Structures are given as structure tokens and as C-alpha cells.
JSON list of C-alpha atoms in Angstrom, two decimals:
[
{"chain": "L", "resi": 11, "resn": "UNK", "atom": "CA", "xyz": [136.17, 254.47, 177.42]},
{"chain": "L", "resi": 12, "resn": "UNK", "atom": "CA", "xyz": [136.97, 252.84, 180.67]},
{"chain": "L", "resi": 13, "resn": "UNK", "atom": "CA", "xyz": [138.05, 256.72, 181.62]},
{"chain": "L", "resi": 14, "resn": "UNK", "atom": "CA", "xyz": [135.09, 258.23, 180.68]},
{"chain": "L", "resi": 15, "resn": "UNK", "atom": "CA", "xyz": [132.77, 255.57, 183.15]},
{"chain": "L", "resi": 16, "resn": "UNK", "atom": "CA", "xyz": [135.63, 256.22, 185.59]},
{"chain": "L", "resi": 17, "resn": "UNK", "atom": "CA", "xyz": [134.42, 260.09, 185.47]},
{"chain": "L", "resi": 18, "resn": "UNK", "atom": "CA", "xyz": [130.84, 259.35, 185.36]},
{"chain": "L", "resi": 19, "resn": "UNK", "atom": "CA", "xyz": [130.61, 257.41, 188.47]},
{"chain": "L", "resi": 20, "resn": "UNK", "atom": "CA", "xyz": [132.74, 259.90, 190.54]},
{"chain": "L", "resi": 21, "resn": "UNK", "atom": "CA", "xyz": [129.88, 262.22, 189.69]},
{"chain": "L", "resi": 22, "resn": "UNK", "atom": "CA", "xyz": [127.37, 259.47, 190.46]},
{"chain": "L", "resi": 23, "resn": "UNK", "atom": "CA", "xyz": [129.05, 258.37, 193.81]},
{"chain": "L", "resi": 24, "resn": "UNK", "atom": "CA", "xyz": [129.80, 262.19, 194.92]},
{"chain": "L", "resi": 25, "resn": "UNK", "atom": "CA", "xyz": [126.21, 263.97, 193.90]},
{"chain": "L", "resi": 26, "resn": "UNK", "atom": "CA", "xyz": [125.46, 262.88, 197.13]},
{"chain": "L", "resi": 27, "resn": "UNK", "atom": "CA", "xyz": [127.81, 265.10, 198.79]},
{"chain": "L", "resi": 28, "resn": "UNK", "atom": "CA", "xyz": [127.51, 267.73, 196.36]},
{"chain": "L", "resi": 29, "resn": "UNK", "atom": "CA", "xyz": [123.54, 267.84, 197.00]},
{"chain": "L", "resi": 30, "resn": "UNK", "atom": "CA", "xyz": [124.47, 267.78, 200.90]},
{"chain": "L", "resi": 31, "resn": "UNK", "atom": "CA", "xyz": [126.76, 270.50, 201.80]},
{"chain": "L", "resi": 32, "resn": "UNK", "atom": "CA", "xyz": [124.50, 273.38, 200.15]},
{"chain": "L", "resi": 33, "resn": "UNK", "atom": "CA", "xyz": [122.06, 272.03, 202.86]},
{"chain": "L", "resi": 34, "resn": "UNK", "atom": "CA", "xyz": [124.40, 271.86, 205.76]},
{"chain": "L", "resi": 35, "resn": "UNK", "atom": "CA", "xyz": [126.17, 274.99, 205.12]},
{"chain": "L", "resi": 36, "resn": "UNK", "atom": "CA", "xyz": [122.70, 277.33, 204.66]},
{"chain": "L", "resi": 37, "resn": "UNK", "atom": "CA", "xyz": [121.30, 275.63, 207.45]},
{"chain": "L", "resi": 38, "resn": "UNK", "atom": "CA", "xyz": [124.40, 276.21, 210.13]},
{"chain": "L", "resi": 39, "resn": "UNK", "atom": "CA", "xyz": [125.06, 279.59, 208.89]},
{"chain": "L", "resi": 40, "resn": "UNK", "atom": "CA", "xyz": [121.25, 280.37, 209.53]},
{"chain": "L", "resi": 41, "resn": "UNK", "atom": "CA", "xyz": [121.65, 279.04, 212.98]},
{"chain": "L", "resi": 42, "resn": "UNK", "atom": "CA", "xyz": [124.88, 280.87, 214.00]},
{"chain": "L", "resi": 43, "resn": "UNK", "atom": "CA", "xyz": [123.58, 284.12, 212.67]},
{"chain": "L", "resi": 44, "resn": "UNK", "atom": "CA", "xyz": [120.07, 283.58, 214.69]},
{"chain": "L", "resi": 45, "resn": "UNK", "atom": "CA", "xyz": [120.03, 285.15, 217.66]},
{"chain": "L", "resi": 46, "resn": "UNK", "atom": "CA", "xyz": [117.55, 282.91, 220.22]},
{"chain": "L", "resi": 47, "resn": "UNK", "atom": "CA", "xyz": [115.73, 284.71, 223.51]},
{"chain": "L", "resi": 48, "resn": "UNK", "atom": "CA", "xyz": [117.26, 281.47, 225.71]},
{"chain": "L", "resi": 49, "resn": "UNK", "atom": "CA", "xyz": [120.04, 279.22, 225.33]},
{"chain": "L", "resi": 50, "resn": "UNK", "atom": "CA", "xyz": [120.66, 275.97, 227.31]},
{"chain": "L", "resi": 51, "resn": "UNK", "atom": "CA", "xyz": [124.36, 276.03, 228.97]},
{"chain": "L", "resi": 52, "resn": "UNK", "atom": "CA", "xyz": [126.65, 273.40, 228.34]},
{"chain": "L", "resi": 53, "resn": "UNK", "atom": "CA", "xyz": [129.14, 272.58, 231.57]},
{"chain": "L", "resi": 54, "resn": "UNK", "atom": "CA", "xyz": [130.36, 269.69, 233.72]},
{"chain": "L", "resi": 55, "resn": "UNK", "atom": "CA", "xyz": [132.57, 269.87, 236.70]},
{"chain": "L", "resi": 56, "resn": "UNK", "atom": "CA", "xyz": [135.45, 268.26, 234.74]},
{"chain": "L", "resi": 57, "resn": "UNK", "atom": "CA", "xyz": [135.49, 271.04, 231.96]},
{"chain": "L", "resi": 58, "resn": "UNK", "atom": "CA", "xyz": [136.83, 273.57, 235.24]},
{"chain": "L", "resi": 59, "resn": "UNK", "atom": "CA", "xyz": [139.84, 270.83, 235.22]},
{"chain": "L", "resi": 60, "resn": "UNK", "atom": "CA", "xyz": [140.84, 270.22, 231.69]},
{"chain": "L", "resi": 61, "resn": "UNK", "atom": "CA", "xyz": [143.73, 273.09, 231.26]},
{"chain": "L", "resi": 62, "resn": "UNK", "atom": "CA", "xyz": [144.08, 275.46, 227.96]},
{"chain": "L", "resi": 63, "resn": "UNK", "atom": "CA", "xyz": [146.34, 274.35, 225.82]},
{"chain": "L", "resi": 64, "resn": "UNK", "atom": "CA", "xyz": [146.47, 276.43, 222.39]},
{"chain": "L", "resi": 65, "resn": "UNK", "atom": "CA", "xyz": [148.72, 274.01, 220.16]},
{"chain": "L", "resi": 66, "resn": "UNK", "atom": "CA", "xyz": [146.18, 271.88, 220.30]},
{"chain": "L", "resi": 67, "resn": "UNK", "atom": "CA", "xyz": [144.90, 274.42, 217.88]},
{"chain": "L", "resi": 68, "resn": "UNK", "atom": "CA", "xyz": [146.72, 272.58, 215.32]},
{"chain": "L", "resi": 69, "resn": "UNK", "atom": "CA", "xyz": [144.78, 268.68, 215.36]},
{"chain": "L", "resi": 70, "resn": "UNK", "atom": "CA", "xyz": [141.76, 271.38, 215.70]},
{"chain": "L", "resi": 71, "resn": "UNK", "atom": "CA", "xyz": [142.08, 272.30, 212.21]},
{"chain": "L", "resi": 72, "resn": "UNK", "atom": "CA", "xyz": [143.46, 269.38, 210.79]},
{"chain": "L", "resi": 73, "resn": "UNK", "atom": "CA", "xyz": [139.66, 268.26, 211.05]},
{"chain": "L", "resi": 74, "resn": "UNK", "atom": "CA", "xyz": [138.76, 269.48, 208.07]},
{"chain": "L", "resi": 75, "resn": "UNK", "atom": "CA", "xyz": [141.03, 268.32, 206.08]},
{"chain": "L", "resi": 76, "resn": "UNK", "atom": "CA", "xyz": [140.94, 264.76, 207.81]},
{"chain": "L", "resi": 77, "resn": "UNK", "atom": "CA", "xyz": [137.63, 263.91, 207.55]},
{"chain": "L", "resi": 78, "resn": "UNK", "atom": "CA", "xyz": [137.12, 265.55, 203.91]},
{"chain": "L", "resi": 79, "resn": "UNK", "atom": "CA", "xyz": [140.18, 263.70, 203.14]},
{"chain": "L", "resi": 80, "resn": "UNK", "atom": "CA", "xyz": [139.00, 260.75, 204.38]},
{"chain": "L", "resi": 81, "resn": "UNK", "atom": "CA", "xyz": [134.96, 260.79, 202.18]},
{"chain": "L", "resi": 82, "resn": "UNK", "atom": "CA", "xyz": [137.50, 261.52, 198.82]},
{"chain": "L", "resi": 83, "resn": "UNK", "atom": "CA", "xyz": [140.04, 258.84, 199.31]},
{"chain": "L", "resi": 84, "resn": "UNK", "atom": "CA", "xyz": [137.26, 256.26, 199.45]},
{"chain": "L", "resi": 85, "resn": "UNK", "atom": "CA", "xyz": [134.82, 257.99, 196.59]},
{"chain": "L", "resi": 86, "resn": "UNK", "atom": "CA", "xyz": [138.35, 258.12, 194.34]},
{"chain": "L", "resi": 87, "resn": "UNK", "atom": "CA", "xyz": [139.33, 254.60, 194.57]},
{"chain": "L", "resi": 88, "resn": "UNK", "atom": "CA", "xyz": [135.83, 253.42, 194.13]},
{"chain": "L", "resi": 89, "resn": "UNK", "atom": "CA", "xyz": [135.60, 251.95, 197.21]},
{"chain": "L", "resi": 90, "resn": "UNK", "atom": "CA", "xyz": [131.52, 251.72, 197.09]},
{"chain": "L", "resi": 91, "resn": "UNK", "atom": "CA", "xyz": [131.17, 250.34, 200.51]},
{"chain": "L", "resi": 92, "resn": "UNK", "atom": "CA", "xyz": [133.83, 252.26, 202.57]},
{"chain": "L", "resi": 93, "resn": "UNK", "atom": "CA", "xyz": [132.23, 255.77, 200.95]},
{"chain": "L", "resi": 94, "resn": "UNK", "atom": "CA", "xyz": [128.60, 254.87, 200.85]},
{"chain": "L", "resi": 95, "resn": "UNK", "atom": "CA", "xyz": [128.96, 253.20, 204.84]},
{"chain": "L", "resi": 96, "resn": "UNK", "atom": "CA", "xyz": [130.78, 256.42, 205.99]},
{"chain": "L", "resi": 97, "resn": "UNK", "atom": "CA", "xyz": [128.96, 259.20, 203.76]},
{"chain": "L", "resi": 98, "resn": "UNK", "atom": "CA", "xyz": [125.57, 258.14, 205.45]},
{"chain": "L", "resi": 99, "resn": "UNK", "atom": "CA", "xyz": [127.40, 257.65, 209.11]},
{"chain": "L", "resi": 100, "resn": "UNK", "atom": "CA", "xyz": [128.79, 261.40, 208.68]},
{"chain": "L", "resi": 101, "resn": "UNK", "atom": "CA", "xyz": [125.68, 263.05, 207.25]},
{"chain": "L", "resi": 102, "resn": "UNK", "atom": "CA", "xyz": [123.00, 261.61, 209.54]},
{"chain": "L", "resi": 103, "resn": "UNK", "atom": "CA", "xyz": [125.03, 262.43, 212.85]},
{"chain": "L", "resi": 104, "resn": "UNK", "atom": "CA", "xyz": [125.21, 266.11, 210.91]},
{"chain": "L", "resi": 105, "resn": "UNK", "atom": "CA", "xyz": [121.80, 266.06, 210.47]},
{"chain": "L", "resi": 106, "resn": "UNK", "atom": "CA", "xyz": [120.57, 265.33, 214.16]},
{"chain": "L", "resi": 107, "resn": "UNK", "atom": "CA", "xyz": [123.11, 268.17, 214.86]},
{"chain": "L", "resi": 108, "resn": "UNK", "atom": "CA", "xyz": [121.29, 270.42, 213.48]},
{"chain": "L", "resi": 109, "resn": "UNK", "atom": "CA", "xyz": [118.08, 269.32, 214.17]},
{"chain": "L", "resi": 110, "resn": "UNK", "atom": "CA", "xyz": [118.99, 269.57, 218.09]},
{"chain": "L", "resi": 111, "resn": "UNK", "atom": "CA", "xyz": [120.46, 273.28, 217.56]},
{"chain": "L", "resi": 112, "resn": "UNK", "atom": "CA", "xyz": [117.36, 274.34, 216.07]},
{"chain": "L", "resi": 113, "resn": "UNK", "atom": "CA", "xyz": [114.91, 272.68, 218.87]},
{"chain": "L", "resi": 114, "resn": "UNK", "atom": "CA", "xyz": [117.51, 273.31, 222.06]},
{"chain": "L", "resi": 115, "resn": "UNK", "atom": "CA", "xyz": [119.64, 275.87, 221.54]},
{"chain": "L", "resi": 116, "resn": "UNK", "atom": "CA", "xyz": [123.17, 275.66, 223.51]},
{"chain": "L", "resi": 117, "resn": "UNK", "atom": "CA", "xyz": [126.50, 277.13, 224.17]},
{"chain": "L", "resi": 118, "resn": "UNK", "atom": "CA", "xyz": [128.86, 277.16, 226.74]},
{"chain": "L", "resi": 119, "resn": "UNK", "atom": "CA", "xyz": [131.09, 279.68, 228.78]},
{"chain": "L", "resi": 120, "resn": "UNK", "atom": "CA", "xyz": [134.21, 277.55, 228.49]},
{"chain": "L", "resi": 121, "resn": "UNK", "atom": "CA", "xyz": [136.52, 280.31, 226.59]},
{"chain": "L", "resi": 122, "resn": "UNK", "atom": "CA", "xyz": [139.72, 282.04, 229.00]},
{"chain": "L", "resi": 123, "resn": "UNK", "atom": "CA", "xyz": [138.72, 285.69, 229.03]},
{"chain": "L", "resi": 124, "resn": "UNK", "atom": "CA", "xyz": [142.03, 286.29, 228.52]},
{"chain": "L", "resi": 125, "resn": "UNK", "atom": "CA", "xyz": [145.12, 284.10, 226.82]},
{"chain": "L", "resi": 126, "resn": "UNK", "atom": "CA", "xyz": [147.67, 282.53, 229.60]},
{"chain": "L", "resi": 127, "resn": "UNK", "atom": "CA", "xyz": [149.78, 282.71, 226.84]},
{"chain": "L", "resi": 128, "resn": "UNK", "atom": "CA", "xyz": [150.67, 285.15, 223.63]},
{"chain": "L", "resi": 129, "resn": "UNK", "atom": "CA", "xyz": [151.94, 283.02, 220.50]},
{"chain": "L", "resi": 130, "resn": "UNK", "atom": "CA", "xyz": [151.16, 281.93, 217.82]},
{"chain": "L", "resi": 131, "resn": "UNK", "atom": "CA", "xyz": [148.90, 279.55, 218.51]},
{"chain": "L", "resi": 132, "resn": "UNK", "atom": "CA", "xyz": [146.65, 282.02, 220.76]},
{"chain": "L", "resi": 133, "resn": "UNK", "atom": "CA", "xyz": [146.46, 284.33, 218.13]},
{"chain": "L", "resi": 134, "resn": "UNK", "atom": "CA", "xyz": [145.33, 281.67, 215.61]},
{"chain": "L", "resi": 135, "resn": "UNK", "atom": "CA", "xyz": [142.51, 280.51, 218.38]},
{"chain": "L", "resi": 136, "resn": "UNK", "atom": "CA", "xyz": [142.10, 284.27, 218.80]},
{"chain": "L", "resi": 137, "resn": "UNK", "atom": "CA", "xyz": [140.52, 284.52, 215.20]},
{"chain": "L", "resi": 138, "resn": "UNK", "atom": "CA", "xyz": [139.06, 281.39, 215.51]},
{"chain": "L", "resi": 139, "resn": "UNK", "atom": "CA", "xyz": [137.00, 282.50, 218.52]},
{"chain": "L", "resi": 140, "resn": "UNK", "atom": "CA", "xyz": [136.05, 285.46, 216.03]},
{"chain": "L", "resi": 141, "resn": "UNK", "atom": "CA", "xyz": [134.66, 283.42, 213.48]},
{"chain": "L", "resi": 142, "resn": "UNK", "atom": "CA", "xyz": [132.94, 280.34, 215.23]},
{"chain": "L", "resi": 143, "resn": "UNK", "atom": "CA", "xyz": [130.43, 281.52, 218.10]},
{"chain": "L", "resi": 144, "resn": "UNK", "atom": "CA", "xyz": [130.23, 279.59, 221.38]},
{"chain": "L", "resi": 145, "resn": "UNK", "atom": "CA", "xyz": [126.45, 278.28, 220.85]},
{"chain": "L", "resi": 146, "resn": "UNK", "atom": "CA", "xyz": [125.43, 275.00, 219.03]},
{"chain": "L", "resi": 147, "resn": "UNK", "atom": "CA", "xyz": [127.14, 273.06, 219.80]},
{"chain": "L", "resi": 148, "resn": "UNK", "atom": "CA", "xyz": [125.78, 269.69, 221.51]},
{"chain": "L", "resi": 149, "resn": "UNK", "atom": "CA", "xyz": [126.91, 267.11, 220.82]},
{"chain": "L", "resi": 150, "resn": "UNK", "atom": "CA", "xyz": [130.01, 267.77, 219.15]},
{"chain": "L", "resi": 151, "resn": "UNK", "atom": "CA", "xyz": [130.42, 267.36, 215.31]},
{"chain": "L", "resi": 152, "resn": "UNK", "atom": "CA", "xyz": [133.75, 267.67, 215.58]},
{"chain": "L", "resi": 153, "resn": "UNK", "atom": "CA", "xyz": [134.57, 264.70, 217.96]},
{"chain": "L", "resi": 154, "resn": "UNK", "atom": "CA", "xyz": [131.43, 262.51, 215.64]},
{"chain": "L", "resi": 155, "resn": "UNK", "atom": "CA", "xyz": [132.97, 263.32, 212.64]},
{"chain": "L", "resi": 156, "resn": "UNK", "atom": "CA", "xyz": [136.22, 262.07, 213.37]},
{"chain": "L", "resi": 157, "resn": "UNK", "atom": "CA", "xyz": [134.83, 259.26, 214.90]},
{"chain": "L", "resi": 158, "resn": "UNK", "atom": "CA", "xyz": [133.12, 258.67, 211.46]},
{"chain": "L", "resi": 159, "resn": "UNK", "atom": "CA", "xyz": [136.31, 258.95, 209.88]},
{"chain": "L", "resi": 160, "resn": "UNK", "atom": "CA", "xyz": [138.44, 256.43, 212.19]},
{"chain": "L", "resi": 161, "resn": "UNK", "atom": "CA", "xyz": [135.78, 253.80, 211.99]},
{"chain": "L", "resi": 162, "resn": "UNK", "atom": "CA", "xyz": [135.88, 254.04, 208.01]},
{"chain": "L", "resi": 163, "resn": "UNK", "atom": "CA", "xyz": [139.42, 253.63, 207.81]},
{"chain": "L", "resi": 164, "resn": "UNK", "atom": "CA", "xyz": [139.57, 250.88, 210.23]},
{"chain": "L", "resi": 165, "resn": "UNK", "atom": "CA", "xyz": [137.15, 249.03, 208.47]},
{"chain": "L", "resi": 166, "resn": "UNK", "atom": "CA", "xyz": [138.57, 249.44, 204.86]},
{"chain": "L", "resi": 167, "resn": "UNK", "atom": "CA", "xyz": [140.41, 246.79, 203.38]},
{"chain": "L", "resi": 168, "resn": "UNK", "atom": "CA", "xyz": [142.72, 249.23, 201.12]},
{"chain": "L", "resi": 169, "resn": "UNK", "atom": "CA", "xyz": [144.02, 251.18, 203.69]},
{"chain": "L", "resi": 170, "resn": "UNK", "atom": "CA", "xyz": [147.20, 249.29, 205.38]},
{"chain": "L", "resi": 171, "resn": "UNK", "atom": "CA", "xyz": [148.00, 249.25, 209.38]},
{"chain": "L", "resi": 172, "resn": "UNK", "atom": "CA", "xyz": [150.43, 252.11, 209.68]},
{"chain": "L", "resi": 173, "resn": "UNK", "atom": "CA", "xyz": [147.54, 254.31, 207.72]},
{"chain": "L", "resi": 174, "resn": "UNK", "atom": "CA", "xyz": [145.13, 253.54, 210.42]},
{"chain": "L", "resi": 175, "resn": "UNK", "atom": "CA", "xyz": [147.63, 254.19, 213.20]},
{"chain": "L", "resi": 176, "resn": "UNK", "atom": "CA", "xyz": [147.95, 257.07, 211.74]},
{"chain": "L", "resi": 177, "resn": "UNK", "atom": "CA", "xyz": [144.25, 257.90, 211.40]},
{"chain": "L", "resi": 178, "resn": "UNK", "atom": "CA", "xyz": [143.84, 256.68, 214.82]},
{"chain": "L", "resi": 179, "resn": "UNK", "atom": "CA", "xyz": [146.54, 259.03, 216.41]},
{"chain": "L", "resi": 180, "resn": "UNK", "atom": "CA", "xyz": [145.30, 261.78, 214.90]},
{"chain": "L", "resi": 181, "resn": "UNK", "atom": "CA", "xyz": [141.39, 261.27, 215.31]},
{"chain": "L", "resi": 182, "resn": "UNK", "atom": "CA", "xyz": [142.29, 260.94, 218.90]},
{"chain": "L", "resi": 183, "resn": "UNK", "atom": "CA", "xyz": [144.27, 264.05, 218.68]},
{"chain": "L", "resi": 184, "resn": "UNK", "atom": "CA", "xyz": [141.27, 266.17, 217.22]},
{"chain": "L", "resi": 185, "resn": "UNK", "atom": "CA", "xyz": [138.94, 265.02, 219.69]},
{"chain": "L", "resi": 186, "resn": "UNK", "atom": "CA", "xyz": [141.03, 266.33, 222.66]},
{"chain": "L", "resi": 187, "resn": "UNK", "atom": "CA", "xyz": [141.88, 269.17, 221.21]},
{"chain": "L", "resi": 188, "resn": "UNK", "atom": "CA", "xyz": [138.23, 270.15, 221.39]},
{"chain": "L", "resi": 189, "resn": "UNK", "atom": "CA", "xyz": [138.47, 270.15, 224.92]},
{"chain": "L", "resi": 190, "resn": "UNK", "atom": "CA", "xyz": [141.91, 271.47, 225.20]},
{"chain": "L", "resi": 191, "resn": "UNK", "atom": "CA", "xyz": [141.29, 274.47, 223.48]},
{"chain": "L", "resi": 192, "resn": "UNK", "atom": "CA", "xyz": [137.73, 274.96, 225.23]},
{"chain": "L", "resi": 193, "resn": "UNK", "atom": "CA", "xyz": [135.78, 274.52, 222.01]},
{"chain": "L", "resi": 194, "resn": "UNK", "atom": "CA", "xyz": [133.48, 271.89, 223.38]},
{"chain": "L", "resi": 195, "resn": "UNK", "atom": "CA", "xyz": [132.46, 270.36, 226.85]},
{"chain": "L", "resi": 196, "resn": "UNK", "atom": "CA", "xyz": [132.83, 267.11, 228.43]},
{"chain": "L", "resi": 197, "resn": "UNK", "atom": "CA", "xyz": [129.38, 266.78, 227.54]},
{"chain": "L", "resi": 198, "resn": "UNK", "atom": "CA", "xyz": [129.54, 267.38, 224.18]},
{"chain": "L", "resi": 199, "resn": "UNK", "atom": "CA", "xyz": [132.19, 264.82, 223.72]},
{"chain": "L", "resi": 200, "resn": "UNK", "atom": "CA", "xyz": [130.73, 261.82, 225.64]},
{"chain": "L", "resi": 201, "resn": "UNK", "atom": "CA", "xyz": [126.88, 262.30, 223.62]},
{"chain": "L", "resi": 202, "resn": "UNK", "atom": "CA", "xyz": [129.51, 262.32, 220.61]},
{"chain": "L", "resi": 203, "resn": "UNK", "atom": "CA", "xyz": [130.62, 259.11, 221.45]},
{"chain": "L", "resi": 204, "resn": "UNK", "atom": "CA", "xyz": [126.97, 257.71, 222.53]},
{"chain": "L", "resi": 205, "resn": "UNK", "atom": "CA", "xyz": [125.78, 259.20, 218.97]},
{"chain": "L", "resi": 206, "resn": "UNK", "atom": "CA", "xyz": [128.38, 257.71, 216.93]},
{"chain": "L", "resi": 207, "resn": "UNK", "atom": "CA", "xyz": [128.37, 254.04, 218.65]},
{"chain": "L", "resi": 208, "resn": "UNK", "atom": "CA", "xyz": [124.10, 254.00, 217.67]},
{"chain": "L", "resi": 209, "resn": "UNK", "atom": "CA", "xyz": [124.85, 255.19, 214.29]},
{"chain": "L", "resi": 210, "resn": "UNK", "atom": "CA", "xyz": [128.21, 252.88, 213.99]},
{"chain": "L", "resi": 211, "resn": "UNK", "atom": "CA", "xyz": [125.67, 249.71, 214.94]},
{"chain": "L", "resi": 212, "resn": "UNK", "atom": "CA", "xyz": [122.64, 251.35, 212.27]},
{"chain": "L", "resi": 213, "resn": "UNK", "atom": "CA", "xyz": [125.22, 251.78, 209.31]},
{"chain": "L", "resi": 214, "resn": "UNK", "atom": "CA", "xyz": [128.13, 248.89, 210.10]},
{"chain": "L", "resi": 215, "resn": "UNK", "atom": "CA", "xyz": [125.90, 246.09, 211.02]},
{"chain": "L", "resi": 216, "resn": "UNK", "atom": "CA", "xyz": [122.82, 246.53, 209.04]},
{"chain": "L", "resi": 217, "resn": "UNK", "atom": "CA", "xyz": [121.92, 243.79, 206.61]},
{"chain": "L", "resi": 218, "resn": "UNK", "atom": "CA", "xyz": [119.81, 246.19, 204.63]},
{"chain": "L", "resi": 219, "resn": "UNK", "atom": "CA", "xyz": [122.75, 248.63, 204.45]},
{"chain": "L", "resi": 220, "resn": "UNK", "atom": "CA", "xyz": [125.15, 245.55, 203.20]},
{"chain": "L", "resi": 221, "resn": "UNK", "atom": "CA", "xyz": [122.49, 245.00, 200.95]},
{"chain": "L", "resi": 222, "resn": "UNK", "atom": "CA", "xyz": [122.33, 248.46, 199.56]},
{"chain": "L", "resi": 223, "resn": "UNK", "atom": "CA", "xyz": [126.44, 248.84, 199.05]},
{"chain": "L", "resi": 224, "resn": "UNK", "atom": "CA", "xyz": [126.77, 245.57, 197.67]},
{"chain": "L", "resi": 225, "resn": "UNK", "atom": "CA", "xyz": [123.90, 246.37, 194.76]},
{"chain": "L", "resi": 226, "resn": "UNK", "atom": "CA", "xyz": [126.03, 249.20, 193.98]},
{"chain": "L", "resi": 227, "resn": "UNK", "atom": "CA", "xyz": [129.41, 247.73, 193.84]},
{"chain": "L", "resi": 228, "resn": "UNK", "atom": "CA", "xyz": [127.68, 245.27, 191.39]},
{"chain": "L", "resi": 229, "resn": "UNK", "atom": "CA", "xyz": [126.26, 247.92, 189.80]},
{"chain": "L", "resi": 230, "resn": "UNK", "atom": "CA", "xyz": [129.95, 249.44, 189.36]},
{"chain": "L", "resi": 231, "resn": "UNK", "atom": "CA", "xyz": [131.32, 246.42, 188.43]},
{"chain": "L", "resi": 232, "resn": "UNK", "atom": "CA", "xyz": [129.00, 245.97, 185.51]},
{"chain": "L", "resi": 233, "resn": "UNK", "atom": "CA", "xyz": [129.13, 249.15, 184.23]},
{"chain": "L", "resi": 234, "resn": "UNK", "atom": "CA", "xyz": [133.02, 248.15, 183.70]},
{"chain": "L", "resi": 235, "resn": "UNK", "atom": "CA", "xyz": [132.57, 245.02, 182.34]}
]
């Protein structure tokens, strides 16, 4: 029995996300294949200094699974406030992403014409510069998303210290590699930062989102009772 409610609030708790990603994924692959008569350019002085380096290619695309990785641990173990707090951090800094892309188009010029370098890890940022286009890309969801993701695991009580050093090293690793592989400005990774600390204060010290997560643990809790 207990199994059974164990199954039916996974669905409850992820429907969220499963209502979501439709909405994000249309919506960005509308905006990538959109072609707009003026783009904004994205550049600071400090991008011209930051050297390419393609192994950074590698945090790059651990990304994906890092933040994913985090939303699941936290819906799987039923930790209510953890997911719910980081679910609503992650998908309203989305959100405004897209929002901004679709009022103020932008890209940057940041990409090496051609590869210091031929390895392995040029040829994997090679296809990668195939598949993602240089525009929209202010600020960066990259560097906010794993900003999401190392403020959730700090702030869980399951996960133990050397699991948030290890979140820590790599979120910090992802975030530079945006830069080191010229995916993103300086720019896009400071209004990152200014993003996620509003959004960090809205969802992590809000009485009315307390009030929200704790209604649902207690909903949880009864339904296993």
C-alpha cells in the first residue's frame, strides 16, 4: 500500500516538471530557429582576456546531468521542501530567460574562428557550436541553473558535507567553463549571479513559500499515516 502512495506522489510532486519542460523546450526551440532583423551584442573587455580552453568542455556538459540530477534526487526521497524550493528557483529564472530572448534578442561574437588546438575536446565543442547558436543568451541559464542547484544542496539536510563539496566544486566548474569555452560573456555570468541572489531571497526566505512547502510535507505525511 505504502508503495503504491509512494508512486502516486512521485507523479504528484513531478507533474510539475512534466507540465514544464513541453513549455520550455517549444518555446527555446522557437526562439533559436527565429531568425530576428537586429540582435543586441553581448561583450565586455574582460571576455578579450579569458583564454580558450576546450576541456572545459567536459563540466560544460556535466550541466545537464547535474542539475537534472539534482530536481530527481530531492523529488525521489520526498524531500518536499528541498524539490518544491528549488523546482520554482530553477523554473522562474528559466522563465525570465525566455521572456528577455523574446523582447531583446542577443548573442555574442565570442567563438575562435578557428581551434588553437585539434583534440578531442575541440572536436566535441566543434559539434556543439553546430547545434547551439550563439544568440540568446543573456543572462546565462547555464551559470543560474547551477547556481539553483548548489544552493539546494547546501540547504538540504539529507545531503552530507563531502556531497556538497562536491556539488560546490563542480557548480563552480560549470560556471567557468561557460566562459572558458566562449559559450557565454562576462556579462552573462555576473546578471546570472544578480538573478539568482533576487530569486534565492524570493524562494529561500519567503514566509509564504515556507508556508506553502510545509502544507505539503504535511500533506505527505498524512497521506502515509
Amino acid at each position: 500500500m505504502k508503495g503504491k502512495i509512494k508512486v502516486r506522489e512521485l507523479l504528484r510532486l513531478g507533474l510539475p516538471i512534466l507540465m514544464y519542460l513541453p513549455i520550455y523546450g517549444i518555446w527555446f526551440t522557437l526562439l533559436e530557429k527565429r531568425r530576428f532583423s537586429h540582435y543586441a551584442l553581448i561583450h565586455t573587455t574582460l571576455d578579450d582576456k579569458i583564454p580558450f580552453c576546450e576541456v572545459f568542455i567536459i563540466p560544460y556538459l556535466l550541466w545537464f546531468l547535474y542539475v537534472s540530477g539534482t530536481v530527481l534526487y530531492f523529488l525521489f526521497n520526498m524531500e518536499v521542501e528541498d524539490y518544491y524550493k528549488c523546482f520554482m528557483f530553477l523554473v522562474t529564472g528559466m522563465t525570465l530567460f525566455l521572456l528577455i530572448s523574446t523582447v531583446f534578442p542577443n548573442m555574442h561574437q565570442l567563438r575562435p574562428e578557428v581551434f588553437p588546438r585539434d583534440n578531442v575536446f575541440t572536436r566535441m565543442i566543434a559539434t556543439l557550436y553546430k547545434t547551439d547558436t550563439p544568440t540568446n543568451l543573456w543572462p546565462s541559464i547555464h551559470v543560474y541553473n547551477s547556481l539553483g542547484a548548489m544552493i539546494a544542496v547546501r540547504h538540504s539536510k539529507r545531503i552530507k558535507k563531502a556531497g556538497k563539496i562536491f556539488s560546490d566544486i563542480l557548480g563552480v566548474s560549470i560556471i567557468l567553463s561557460t566562459m572558458f569555452i566562449k559559450q557565454h560573456s562576462v556579462y552573462d555570468v555576473l546578471t546570472a549571479f544578480f538573478m539568482a541572489i533576487i530569486f534565492y531571497l524570493v524562494f529561500y526566505h519567503s514566509t509564504v513559500v515556507e508556508s506553502f512547502c510545509k502544507k505539503r510535507e504535511e500533506k505527505l505525511a498524512f497521506r502515509y499515516e
